[in-house]
Coordinates of C-alpha atoms and ligand atoms in Angstrom, one line a residue:
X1 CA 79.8 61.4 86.3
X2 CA 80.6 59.3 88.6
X3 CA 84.1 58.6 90.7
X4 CA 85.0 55.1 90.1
X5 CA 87.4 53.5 92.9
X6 CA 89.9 52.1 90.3
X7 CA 89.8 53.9 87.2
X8 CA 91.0 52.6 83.9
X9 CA 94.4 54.2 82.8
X10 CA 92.7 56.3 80.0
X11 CA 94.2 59.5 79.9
X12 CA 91.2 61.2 79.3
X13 CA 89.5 59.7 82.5
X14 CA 92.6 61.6 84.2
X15 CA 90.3 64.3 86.1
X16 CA 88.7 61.6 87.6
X17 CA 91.8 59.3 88.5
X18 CA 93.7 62.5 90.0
X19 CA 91.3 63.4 92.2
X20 CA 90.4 60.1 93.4
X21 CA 93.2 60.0 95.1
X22 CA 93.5 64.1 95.9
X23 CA 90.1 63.7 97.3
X24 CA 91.5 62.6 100.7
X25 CA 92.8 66.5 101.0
X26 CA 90.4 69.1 100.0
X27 CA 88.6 68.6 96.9
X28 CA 88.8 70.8 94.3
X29 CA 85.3 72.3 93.1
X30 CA 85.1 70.3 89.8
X31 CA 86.1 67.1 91.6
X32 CA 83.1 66.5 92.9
X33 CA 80.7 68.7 90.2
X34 CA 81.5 65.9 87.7
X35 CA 78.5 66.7 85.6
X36 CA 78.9 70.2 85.8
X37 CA 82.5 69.1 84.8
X38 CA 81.5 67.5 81.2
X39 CA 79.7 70.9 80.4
X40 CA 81.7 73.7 81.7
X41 CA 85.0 73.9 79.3
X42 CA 86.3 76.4 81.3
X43 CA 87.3 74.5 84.2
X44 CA 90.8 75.9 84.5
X45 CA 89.4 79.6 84.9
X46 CA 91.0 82.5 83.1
X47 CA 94.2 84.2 83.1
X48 CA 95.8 87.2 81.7
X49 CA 99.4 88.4 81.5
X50 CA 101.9 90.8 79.8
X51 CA 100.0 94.4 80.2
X52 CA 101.4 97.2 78.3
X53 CA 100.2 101.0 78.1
X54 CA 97.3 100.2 75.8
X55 CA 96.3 95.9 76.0
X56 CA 97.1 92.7 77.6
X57 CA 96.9 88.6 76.8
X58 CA 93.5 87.1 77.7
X59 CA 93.8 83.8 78.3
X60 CA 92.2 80.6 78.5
X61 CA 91.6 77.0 77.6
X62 CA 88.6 74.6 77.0
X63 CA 88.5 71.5 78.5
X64 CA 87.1 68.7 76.6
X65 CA 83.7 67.8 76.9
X66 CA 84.4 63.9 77.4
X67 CA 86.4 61.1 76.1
X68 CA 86.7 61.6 71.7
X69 CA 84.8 65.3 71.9
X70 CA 86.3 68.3 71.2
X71 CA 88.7 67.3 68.6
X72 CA 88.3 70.0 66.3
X73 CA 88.7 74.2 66.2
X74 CA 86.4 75.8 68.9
X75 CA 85.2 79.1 68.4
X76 CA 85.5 81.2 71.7
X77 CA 83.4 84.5 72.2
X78 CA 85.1 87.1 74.4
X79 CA 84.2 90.4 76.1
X80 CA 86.0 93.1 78.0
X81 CA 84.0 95.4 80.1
X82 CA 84.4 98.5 82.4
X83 CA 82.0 96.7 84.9
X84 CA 82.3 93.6 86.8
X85 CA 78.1 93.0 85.1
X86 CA 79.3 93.6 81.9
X87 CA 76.8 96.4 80.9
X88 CA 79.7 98.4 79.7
X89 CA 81.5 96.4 76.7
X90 CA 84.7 97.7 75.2
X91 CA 85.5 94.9 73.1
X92 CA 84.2 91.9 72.2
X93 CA 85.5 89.4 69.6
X94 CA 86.1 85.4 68.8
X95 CA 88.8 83.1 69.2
X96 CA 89.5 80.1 67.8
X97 CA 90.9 77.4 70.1
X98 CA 93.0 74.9 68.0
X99 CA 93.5 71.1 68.8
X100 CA 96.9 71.5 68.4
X101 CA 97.3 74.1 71.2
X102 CA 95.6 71.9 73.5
X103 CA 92.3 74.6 72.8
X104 CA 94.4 77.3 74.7
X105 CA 93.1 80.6 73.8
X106 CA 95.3 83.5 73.7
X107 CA 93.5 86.8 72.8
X108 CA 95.9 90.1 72.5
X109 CA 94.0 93.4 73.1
X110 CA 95.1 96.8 71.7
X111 CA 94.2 100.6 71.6
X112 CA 92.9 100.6 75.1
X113 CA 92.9 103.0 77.7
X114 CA 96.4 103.2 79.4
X115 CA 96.2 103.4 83.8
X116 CA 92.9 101.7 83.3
X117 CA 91.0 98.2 85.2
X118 CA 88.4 96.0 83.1
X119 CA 87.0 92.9 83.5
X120 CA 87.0 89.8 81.1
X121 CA 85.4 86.8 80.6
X122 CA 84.9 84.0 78.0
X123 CA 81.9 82.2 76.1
X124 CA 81.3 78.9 74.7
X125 CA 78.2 77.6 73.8
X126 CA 76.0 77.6 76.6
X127 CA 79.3 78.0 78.9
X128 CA 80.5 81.5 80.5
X129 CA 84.0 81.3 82.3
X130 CA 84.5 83.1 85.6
X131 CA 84.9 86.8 84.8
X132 CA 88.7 88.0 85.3
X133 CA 90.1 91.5 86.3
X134 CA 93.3 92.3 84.3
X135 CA 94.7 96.2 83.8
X136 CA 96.5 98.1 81.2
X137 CA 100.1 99.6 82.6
X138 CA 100.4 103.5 83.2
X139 CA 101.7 105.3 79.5
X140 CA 105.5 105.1 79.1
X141 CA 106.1 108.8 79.9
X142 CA 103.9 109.2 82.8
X143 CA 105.6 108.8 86.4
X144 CA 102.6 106.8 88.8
X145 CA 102.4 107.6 92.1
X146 CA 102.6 103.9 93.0
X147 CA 102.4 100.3 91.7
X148 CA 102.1 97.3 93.9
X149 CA 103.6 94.3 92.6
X150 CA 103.4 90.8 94.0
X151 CA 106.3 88.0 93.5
X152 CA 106.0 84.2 94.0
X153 CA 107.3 80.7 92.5
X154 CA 107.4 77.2 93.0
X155 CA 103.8 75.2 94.1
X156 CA 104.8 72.0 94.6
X157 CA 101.3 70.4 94.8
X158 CA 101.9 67.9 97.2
X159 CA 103.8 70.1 99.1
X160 CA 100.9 72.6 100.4
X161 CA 97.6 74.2 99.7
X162 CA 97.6 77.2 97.8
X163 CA 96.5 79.7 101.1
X164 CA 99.4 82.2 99.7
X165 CA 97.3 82.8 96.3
X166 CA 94.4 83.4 98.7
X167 CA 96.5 86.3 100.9
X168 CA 97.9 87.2 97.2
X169 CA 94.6 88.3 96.2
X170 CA 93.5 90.1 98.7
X171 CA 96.7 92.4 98.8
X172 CA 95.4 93.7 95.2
X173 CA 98.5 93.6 93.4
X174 CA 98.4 95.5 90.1
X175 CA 100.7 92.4 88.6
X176 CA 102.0 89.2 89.8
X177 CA 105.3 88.2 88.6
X178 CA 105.7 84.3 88.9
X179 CA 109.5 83.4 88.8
X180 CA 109.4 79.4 88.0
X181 CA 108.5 76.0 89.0
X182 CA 104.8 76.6 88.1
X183 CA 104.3 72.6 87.9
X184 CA 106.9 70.4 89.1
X185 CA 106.9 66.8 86.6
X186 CA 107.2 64.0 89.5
X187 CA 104.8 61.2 90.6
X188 CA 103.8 62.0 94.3
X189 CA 106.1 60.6 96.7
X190 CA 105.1 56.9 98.1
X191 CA 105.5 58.2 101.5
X192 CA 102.5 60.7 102.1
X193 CA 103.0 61.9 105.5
X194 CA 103.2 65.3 106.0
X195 CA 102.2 66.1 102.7
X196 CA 99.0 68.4 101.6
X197 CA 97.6 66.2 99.1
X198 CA 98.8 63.5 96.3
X199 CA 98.0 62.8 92.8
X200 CA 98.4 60.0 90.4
X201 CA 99.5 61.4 87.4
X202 CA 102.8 59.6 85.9
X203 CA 106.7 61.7 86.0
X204 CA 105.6 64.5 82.5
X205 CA 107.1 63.4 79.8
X206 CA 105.0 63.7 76.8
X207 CA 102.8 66.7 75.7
X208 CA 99.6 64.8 77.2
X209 CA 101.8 64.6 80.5
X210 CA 102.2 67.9 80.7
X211 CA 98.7 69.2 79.6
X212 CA 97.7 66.9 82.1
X213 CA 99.8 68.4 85.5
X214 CA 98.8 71.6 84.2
X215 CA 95.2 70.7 84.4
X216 CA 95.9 69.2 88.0
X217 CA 97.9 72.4 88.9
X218 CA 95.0 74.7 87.7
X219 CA 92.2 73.0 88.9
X220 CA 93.0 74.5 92.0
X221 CA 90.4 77.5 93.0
X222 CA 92.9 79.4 94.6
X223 CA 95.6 79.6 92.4
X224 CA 92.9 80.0 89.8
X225 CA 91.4 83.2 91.8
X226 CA 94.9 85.0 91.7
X227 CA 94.9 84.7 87.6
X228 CA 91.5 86.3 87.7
X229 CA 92.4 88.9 89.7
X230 CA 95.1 91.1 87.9
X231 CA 97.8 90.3 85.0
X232 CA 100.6 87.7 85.3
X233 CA 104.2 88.3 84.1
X234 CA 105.2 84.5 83.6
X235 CA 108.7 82.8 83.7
X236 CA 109.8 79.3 83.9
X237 CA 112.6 77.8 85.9
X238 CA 113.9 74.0 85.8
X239 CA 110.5 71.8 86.9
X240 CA 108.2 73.0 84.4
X241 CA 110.6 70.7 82.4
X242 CA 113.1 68.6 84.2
X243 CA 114.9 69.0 87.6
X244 CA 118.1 71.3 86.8
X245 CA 117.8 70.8 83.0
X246 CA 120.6 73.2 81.5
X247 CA 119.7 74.4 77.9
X248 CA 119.7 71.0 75.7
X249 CA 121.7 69.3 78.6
X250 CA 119.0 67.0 80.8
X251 CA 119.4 63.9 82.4
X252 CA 121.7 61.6 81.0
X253 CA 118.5 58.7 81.2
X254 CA 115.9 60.8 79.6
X255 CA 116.9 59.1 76.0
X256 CA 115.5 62.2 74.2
X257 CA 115.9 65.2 76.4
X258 CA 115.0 67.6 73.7
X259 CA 111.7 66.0 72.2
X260 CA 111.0 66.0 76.6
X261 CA 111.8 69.8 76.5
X262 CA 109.7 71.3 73.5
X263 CA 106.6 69.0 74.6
X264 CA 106.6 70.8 77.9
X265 CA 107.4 74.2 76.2
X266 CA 104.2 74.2 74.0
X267 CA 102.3 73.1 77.2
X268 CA 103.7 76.1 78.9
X269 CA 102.8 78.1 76.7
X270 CA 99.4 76.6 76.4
X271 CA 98.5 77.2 79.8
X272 CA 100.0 80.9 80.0
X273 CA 99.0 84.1 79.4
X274 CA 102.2 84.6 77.0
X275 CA 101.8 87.0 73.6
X276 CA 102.3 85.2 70.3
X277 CA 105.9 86.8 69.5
X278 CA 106.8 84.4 72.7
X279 CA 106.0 81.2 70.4
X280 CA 109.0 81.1 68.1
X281 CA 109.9 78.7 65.7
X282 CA 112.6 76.5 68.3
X283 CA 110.5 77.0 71.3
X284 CA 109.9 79.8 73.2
X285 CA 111.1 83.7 73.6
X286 CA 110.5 84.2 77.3
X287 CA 112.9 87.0 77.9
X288 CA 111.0 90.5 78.1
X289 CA 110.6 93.9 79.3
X290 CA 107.1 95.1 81.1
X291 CA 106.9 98.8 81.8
X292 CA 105.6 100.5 85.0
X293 CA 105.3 104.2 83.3
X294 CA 108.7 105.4 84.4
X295 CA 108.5 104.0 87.7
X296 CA 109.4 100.4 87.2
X297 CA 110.9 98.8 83.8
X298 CA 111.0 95.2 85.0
X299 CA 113.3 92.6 83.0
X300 CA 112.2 89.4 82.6
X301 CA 114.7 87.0 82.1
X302 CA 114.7 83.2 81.0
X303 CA 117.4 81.1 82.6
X304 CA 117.1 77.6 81.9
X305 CA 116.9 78.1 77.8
X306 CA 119.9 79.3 77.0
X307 CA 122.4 78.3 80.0
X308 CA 125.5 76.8 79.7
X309 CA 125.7 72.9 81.6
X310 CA 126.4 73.0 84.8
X311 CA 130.3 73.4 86.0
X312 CA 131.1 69.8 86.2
X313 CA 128.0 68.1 86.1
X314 CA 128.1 64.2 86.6
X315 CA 125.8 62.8 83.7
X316 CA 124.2 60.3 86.0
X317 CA 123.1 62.9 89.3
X318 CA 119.9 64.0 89.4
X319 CA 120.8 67.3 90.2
X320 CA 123.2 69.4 89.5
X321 CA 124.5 69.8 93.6
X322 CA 127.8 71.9 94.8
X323 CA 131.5 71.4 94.4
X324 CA 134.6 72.9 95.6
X325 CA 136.2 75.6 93.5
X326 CA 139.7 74.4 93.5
X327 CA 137.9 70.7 92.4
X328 CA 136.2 72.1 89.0
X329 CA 138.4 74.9 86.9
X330 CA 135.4 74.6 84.9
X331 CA 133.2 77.0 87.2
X332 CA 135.1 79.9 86.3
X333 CA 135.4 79.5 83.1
X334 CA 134.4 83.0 81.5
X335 CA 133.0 81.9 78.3
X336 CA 130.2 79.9 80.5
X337 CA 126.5 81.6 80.6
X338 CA 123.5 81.9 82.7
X339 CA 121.9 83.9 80.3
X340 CA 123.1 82.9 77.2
X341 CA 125.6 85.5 75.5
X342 CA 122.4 87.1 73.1
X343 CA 120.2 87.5 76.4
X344 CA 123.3 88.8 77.9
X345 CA 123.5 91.6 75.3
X346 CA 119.9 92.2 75.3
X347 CA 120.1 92.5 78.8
X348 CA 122.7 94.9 79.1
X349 CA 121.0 97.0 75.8
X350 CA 117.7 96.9 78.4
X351 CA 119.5 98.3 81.0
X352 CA 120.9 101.2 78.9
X353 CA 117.9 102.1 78.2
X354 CA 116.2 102.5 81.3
X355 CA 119.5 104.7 81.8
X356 CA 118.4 107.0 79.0
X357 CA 114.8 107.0 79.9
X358 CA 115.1 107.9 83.7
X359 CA 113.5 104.8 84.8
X360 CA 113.1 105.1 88.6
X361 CA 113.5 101.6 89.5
X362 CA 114.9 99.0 87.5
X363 CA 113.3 95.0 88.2
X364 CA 115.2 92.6 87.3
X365 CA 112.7 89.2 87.2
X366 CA 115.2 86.6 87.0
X367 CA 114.8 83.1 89.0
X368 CA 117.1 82.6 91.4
X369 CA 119.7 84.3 94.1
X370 CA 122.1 86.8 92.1
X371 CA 124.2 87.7 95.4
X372 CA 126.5 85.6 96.4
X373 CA 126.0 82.8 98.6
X374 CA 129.3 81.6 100.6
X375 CA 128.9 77.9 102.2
X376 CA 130.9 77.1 105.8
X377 CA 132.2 74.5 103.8
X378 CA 133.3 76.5 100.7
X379 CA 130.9 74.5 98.7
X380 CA 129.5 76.4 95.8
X381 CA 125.6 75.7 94.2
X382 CA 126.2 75.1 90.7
X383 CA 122.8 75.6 90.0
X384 CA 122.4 79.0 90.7
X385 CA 124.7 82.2 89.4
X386 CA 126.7 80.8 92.3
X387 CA 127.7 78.5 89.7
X388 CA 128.2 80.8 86.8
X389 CA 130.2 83.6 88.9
X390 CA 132.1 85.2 85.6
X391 CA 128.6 85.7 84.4
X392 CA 127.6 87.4 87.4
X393 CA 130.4 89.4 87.1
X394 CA 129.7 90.3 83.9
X395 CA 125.8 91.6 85.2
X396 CA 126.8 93.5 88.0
X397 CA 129.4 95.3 85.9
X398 CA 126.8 96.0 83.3
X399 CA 124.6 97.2 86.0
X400 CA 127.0 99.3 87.5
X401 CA 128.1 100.8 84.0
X402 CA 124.8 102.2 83.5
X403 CA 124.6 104.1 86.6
X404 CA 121.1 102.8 87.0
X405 CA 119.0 104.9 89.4
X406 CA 117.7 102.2 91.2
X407 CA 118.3 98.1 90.6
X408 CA 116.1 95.4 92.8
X409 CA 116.0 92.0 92.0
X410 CA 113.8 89.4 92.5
X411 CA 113.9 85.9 92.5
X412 CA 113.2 82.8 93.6
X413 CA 114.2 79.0 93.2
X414 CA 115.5 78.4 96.4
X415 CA 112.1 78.2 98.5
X416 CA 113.9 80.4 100.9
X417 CA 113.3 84.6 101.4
X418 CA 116.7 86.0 100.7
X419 CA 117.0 89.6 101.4
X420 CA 120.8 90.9 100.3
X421 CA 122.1 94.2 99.5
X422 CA 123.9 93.1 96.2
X423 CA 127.7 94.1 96.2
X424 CA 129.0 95.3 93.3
X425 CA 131.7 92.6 93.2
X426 CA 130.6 89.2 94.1
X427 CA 134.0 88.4 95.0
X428 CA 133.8 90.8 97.9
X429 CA 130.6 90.9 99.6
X430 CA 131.7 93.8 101.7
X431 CA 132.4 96.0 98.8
X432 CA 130.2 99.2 97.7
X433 CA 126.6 98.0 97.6
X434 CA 125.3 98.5 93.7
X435 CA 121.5 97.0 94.4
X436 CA 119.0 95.3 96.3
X437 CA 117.7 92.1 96.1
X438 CA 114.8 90.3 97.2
X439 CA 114.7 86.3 96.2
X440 CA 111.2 85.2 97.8
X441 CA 110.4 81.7 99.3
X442 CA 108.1 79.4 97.7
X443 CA 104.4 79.3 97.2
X444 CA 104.3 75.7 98.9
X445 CA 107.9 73.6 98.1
X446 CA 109.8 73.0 100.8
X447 CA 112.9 74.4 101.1
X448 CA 115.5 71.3 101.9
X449 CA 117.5 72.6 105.0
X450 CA 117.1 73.5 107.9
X451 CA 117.4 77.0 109.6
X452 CA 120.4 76.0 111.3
X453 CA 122.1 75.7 108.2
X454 CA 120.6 79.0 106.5
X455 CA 121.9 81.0 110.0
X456 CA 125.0 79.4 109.6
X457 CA 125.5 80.8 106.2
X458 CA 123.9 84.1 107.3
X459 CA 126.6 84.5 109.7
X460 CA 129.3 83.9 106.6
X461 CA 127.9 86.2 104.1
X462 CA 127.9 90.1 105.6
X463 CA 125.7 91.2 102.8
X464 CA 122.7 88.6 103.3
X465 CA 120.6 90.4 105.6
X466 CA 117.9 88.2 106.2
X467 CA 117.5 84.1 105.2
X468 CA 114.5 82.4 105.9
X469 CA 114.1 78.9 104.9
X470 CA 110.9 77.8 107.4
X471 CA 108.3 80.0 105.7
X472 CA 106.2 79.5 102.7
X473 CA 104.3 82.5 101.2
X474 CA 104.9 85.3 98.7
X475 CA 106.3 88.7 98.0
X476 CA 104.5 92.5 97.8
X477 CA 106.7 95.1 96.5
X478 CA 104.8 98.4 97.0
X479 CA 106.9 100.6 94.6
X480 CA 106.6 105.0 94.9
X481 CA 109.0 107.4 92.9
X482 CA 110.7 108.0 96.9
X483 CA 110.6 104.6 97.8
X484 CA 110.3 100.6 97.4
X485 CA 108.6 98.5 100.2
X486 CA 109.1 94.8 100.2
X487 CA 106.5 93.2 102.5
X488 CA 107.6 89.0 102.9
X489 CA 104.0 87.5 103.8
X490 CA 103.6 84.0 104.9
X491 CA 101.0 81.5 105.6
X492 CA 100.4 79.9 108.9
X493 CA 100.2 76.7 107.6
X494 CA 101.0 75.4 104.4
X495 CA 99.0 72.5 104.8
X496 CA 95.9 74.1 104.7
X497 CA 93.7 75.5 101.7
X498 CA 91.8 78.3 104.3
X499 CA 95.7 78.8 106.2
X500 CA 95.8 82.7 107.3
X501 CA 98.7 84.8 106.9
X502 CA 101.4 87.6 108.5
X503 CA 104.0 89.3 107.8
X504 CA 107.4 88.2 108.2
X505 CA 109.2 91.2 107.7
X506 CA 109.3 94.4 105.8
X507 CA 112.2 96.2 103.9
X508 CA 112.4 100.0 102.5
X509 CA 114.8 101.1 99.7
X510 CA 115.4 104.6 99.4
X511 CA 115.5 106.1 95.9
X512 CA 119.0 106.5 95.4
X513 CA 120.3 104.5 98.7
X514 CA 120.7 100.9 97.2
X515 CA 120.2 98.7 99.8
X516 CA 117.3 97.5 102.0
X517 CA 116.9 98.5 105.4
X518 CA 114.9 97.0 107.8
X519 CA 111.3 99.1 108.2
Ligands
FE601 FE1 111.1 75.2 93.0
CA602 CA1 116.3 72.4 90.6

């Protein structure tokens, strides 16, 4: 294959036309490996996700061979193996990849050992796919000594190189949890300065759209190396559909908002390692529970699905922005969720739970900053629970309710580290501190202000104690029955795929002492 300067707008030459124009950044491996491209179908890499006690979600997808192939069922061979060589099978099996599932594959193991590493990898004709690592979670009554868990969100492509993934990988978490904004579905900007790299690919629409960012996305080696090297927890935010979408609420000129949303549903789940009971019959059931032994029972919550509009939205903005309180009775209107009243209820049902069964630490995954976040101006984000503050009220009253032995949460949206002790009112943000929270900066997307502004609002909110808005990088929670570590790594420079990494600071919550604390 060869790269043609001005490719014809075929969407199947799309590989070619996206990197034509990426190829003034680094070039991904494939981009240049054309004909090495036509024949290895798993040019996205591998992925797996959701680990319970005894299995996991293997995933993958083939890519099609060339223009008009591949438009039938593909049968995939799998294997799981003790060893990285594969000497040692413990299951093997097929798969078939459907056309209408964009030849995802989405293999669900069972029975296996619990506490236990394997290795994984996929067959397809004369094609092997790079061999994954993925892990089954400690038994549900067992109490591990420790569990490492990394957190990270939004990649913006043209925003930065994926260095983070790289430091990611070589921390060794035992799970990443990805909190949203996997793709974001805009054209590059016209003006490319300062930015990492660009595509071509048109603002996602359509189901091809989407397929297609997410084959841009995942092209990339790095990101594809961190999918390969333990399971995934997945959840979305707003870009893997639409900017600040709210439920069936999108943009007022997007004439069919909801045909937009399921198309880049299915190619979520198409490019994830999500079970089948995720795929329901209106979309998709992201809200779930992974479980750590007794030492962690993380929550893993979906809030763009079923979220009330934002508290006086104009139809025509593109985002959903800030307004004054006293402007917009609206915003404290208590029947208005972030949740959804059912994932409320499930929620709080969760939480109970991990009352009765002595969980050490409960995680809540959500996707943005739960503690409050006062403005100098006395603006309020209507975007974030900032904007849904009877809901909040509502959580952190369940929370409290349950007497939970430990709460942290994690998040992200913001492409800023937040590190708060979370009071139990949000009203007060000097009362009793119920839990800790940790919302983590970006992969790559920049954050939109300036540090100025972020020590400004430091400086207003006692319980915020540390904002960060310069860095890009990822999360490591290091998690033991006494204690839970937060380590906030980031990369020297964003712009660069080989960028190193350093800590930006550390935080240590004592069991029982909710709260971080500066280490
Ligand atoms: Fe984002
Ligand atoms: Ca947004």
């Amino acid at each position: 294959m060869h790269v043609r300067s001005h490719p014809a707008p075929d969407r199947r030459d799309f590989l070619r036309h996206a990197t034509a124009v990426a190829s003034m950044a680094a070039l991904p491996r494939w981009a240049w490996a054309g004909v090495t491209l036509r024949h290895d179908p798993f040019g996205l890499g591998v992925a797996s996700g959701d680990p319970t006690s005894d299995g996991m979600v293997l995933w993958t997808r083939l890519l099609p061979e060339g223009p008009g192939a591949a438009s039938g069922p593909l049968t995939v061979r799998w294997e799981l193996a003790d060893d990285a060589a594969f000497r040692k099978i413990v299951r093997r099996g097929t798969a078939t990849a459907l056309p209408e599932l964009g030849h995802s594959v989405h293999v669900e193991l069972a029975g296996l050992a619990p506490d236990r590493w394997y290795h994984y990898r996929f067959l397809h004709g004369d094609a092997v796919s790079p061999t994954g690592r993925t892990r089954t979670a400690p038994a549900a009554d067992r109490m591990p000594e420790r569990m490492r868990l990394a957190f990270a969100s939004c990649q913006n492509w043209e925003h930065g190189h994926y260095a983070a993934w790289h430091h990611l990988v070589q921390d060794e978490p035992d799970l990443v949890l990805f909190l949203g904004d996997y793709i974001y579905e805009y054209t590059s900007p016209a003006h490319t300065r300062g930015l990492a790299r660009v595509q071509t690919l048109r603002h996602a629409t359509t189901l091809s759209d989407f397929r297609d960012r997410y084959t841009l996305y995942k092209s990339d080696p790095l990101l594809q190396a961190a999918h390969a090297a333990c399971p995934w927890g997945v959840v979305w935010d707003d870009h893997e559909v639409q900017n600040d979408y709210a439920g069936t609420t999108g943009r007022a000129d997007t004439h069919d908002f909801l045909a937009l949303r399921s198309a880049a549903w299915q190619a979520f789940y198409e490019h994830m390692p999500l079970r089948a009971v995720s795929l329901g019959a209106q979309g998709l059931t992201l809200h779930r529970r992974l479980a750590w032994g007794q030492l962690a029972h993380i929550h893993l919550l979906d809030m763009r699905q079923h979220r009330d509009v934002q508290a006086c939205r104009r139809p025509e903005a593109r985002s959903a922005g800030a307004v004054q309180p006293e402007d917009c009775a609206t915003l404290a209107d208590p029947s208005r969720s972030l949740l959804g009243m059912a994932q409320e209820r499930w929620l709080d049902n969760g939480l109970a739970q991990d009352a009765r069964q002595q969980a050490r630490w409960s995680v809540l995954a959500q996707t943005t900053l739960l503690s409050p976040r006062a403005y100098p101006s006395g603006l309020r984000a209507t975007d974030t629970w900032d904007g849904y503050p009877a809901a909040r009220q509502r959580l952190l009253h369940s929370m409290a309710g349950h007497a939970l032995r430990n709460t942290v949460l994690l998040g992200g949206d913001i492409h800023q580290n937040y590190v708060c002790r979370v009071p139990a009112d949000a009203r007060q943000p000097d009362a009793t501190t119920l839990a800790s929270e940790f919302c983590g900066t970006s992969i790559s997307s920049r954050a939109g202000t300036t540090q100025d502004k972020v020590d400004a609002i430091v400086r207003h909110n006692p319980h915020v104690l540390l904002a960060r808005c310069e860095e890009r990088g990822y999360g490591l929670a290091d998690i033991t029955p006494e204690r839970w570590t937060t380590t906030l790594r980031a990369v020297q420079d964003p712009l660069r795929a080989d960028s190193g990494a350093y800590t930006l600071a550390r935080f240590v919550v004592e069991d029982r002492h909710p709260g971080p604390e500066r280490a």
